[in-house]
Coordinates of C-alpha atoms in Angstrom, one line a residue:
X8 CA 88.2 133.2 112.7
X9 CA 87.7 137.0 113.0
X10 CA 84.0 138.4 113.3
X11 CA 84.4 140.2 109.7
X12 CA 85.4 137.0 108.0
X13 CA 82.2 135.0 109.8
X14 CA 79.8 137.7 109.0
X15 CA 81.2 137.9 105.0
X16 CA 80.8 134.0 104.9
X17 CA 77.5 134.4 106.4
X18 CA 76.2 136.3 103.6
X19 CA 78.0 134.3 101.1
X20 CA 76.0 131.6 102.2
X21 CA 72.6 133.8 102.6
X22 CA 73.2 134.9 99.0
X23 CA 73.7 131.1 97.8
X24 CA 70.5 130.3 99.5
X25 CA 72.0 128.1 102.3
X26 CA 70.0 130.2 104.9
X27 CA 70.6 127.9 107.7
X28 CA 74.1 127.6 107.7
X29 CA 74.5 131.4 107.3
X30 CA 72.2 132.3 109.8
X31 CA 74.3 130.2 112.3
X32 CA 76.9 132.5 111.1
X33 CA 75.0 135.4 111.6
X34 CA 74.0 134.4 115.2
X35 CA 77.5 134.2 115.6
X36 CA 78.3 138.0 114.7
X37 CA 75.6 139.2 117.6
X38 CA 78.0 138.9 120.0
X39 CA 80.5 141.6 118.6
X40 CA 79.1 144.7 119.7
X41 CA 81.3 146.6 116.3
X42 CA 78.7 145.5 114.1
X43 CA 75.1 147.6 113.6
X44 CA 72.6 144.7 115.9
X45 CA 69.8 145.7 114.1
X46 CA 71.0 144.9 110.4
X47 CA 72.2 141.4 111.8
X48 CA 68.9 140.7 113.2
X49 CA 67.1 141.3 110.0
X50 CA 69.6 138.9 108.2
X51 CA 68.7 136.2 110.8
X52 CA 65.1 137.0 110.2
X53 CA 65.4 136.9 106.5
X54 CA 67.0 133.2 106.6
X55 CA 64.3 132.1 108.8
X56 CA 61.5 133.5 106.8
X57 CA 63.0 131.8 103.8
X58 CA 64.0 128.7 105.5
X59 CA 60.5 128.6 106.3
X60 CA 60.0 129.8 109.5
X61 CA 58.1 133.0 108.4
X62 CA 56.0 133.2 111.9
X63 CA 59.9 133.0 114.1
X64 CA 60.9 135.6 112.1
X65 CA 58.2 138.3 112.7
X66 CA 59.7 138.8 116.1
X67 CA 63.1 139.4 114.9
X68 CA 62.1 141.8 112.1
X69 CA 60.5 143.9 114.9
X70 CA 63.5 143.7 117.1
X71 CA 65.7 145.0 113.7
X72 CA 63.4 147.8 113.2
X73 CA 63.5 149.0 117.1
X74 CA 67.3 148.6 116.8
X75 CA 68.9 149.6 113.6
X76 CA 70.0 153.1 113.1
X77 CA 70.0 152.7 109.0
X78 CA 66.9 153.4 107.6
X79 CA 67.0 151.4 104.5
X80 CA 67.0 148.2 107.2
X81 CA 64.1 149.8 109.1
X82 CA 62.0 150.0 106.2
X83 CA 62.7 146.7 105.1
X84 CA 61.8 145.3 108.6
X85 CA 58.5 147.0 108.4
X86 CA 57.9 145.6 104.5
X87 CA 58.8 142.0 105.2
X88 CA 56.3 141.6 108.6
X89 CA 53.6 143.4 106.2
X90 CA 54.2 141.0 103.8
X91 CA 54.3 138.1 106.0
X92 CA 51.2 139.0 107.9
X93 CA 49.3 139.7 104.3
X94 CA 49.9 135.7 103.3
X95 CA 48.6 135.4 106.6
X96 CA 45.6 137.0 105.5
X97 CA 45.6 139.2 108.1
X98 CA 45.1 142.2 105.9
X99 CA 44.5 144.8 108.7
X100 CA 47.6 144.0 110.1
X101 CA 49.8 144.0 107.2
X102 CA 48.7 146.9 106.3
X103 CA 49.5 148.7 109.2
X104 CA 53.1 147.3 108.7
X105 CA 53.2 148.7 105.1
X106 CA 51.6 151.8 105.9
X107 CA 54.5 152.2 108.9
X108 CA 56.9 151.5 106.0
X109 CA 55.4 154.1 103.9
X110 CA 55.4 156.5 106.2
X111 CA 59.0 155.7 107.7
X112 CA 60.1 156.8 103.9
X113 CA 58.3 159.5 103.7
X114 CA 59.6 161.0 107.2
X115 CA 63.6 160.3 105.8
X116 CA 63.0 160.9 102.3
X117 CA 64.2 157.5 101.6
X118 CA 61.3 156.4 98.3
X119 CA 63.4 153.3 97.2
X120 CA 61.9 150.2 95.5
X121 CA 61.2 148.7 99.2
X122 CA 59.1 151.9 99.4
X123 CA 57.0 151.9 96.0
X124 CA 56.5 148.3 96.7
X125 CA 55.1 149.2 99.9
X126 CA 52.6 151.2 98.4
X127 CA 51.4 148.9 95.7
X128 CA 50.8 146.0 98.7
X129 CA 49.5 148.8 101.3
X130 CA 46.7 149.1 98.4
X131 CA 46.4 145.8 98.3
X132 CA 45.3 145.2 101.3
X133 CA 43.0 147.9 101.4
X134 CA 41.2 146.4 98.4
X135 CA 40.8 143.1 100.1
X136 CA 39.1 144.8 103.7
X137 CA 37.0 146.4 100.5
X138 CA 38.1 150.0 101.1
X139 CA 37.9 150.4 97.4
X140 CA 38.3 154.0 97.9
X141 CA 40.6 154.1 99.5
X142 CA 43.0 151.4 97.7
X143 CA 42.5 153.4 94.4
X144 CA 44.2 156.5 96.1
X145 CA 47.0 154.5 97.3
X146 CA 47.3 152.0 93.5
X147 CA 47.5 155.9 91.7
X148 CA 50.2 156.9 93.8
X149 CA 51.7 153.6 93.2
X150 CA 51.7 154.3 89.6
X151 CA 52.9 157.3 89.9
X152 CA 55.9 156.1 92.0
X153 CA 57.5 153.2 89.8
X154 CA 57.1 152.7 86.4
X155 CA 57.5 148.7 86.7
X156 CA 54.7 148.6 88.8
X157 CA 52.1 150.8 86.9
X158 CA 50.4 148.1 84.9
X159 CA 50.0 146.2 87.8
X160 CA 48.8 149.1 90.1
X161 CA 46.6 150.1 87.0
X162 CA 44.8 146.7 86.6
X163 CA 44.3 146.7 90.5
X164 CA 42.6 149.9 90.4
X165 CA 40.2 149.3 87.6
X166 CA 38.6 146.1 89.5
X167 CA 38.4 148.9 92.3
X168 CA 36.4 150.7 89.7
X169 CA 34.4 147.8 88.6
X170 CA 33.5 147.2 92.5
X171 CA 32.3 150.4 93.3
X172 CA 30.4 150.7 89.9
X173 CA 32.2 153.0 87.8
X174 CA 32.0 150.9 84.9
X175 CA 32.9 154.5 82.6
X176 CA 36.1 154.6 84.4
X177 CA 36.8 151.1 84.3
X178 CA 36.2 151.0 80.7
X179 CA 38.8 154.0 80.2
X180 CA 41.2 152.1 82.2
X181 CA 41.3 149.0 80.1
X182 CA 41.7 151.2 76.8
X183 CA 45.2 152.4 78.2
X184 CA 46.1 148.5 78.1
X185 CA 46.5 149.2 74.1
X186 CA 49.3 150.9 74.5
X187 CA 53.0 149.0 74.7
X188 CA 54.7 148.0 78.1
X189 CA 56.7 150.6 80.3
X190 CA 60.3 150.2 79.1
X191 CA 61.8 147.1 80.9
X192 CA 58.5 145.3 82.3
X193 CA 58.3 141.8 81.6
X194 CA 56.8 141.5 77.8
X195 CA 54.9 138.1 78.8
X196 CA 53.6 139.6 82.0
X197 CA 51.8 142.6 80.4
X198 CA 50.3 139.9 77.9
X199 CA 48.8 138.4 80.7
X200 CA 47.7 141.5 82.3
X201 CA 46.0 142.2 78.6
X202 CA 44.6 138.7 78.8
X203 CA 42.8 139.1 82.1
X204 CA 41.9 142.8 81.0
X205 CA 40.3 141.9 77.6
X206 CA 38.1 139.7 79.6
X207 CA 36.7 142.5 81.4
X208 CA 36.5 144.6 78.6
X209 CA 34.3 142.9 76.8
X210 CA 32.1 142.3 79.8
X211 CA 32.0 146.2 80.3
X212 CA 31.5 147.3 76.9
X213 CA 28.3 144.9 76.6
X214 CA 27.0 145.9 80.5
X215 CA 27.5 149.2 78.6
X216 CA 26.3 149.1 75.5
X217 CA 23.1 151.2 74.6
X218 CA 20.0 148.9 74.5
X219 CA 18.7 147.8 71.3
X220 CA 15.7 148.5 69.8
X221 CA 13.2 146.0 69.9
X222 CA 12.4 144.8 66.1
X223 CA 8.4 145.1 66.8
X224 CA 8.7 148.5 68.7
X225 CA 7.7 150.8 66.2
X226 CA 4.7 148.3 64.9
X227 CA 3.3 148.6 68.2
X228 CA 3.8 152.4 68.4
X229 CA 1.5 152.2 65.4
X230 CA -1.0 150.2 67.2

């Protein structure tokens, strides 16, 4: 069996989700020096992460990156250790790996969806080291980037707000949550987004509110 046919039923069986039999297949194809190393090794890496052996596969997604001449593959590599390392809650780390990917794009010009995500979760984990700051830069440029990720960039940013005390802006924030979903973004996800930003709403408008009156104030004025 030729190394073409191995490597197309290798990714057959990746897109079926039988990850261990195609990466088999793929270890297979690193032997034939006619196909890009790099881009094999990030297919091996991708079946073990999803075959649940995120940790084994860190390693490889490094190698990929090193190796691979196609930028889309580098990027990716740099995206899925950031994102491994974030559900390892190590945040410093994983952001470092999502910050390489952003600025990997930036130097080829390549701002795909691997890239806006990038963003979005390079905010992320700025929020949770509490660089509020900071992740509020990065969420606005995420909404600027994609459309399908606005709301959720938007809703991250306003509890950025609400962190550092800007309850104003916060408040303004929530108000834009009236308005209907960007074209194509999941109708029962924004509802939940407006679920989870009605509740801090109402607990903005009363911190808020201008103080009222007390009923006896003006009888003891008098007095």
């Amino acid at each position: 069996m030729g190394s073409d046919t191995i490597r197309h039923q290798a990714l057959t069986l990746e897109y079926e989700g039988r990850f261990q039999e195609a990466l088999e297949l793929f270890e297979q194809c690193l032997n034939d020096p006619t196909f890009d190393e790099g881009d094999l090794l990030f297919h091996c890496a991708w079946c073990m992460e999803n075959g649940k052996r995120a940790n084994d596969a860190l390693k490889l997604y490094a190698s990929a990156a090193e190796t691979t001449p196609i930028p889309s593959c580098r990027i990716n590599c740099y995206f899925r250790i950031g994102w491994i390392l974030m559900h390892n809650k190590d945040h410093v780390q994983a952001a470092e790996m999502f910050r390489r990917a952003i600025d990997y794009g930036d130097l080829v010009g390549l701002h795909d969806q691997t890239y806006c995500h990038a963003l979005y979760w390079y905010a992320v984990c700025l929020e949770a080291q509490a660089r509020y700051l900071e992740a509020m830069q990065w969420y606005t440029l995420a909404q600027s980037a994609s459309t399908m990720l606005e709301p959720e960039a938007r809703l991250r940013r306003l509890m950025c707000l609400v962190h550092v005390g800007m309850y104003e802006e916060a408040l303004e924030l929530c108000r834009l949550f009236d308005a209907p979903p960007p074209a194509d973004f999941d109708s029962e996800r924004y509802q939940a987004l407006r679920i989870e930003v009605g509740k801090e709403r109402r607990i903005l408008e009363a911190c808020l509110a201008p103080p009222t009156p007390h009923p006896h104030a003006n009888v003891y004025a008098a007095g």
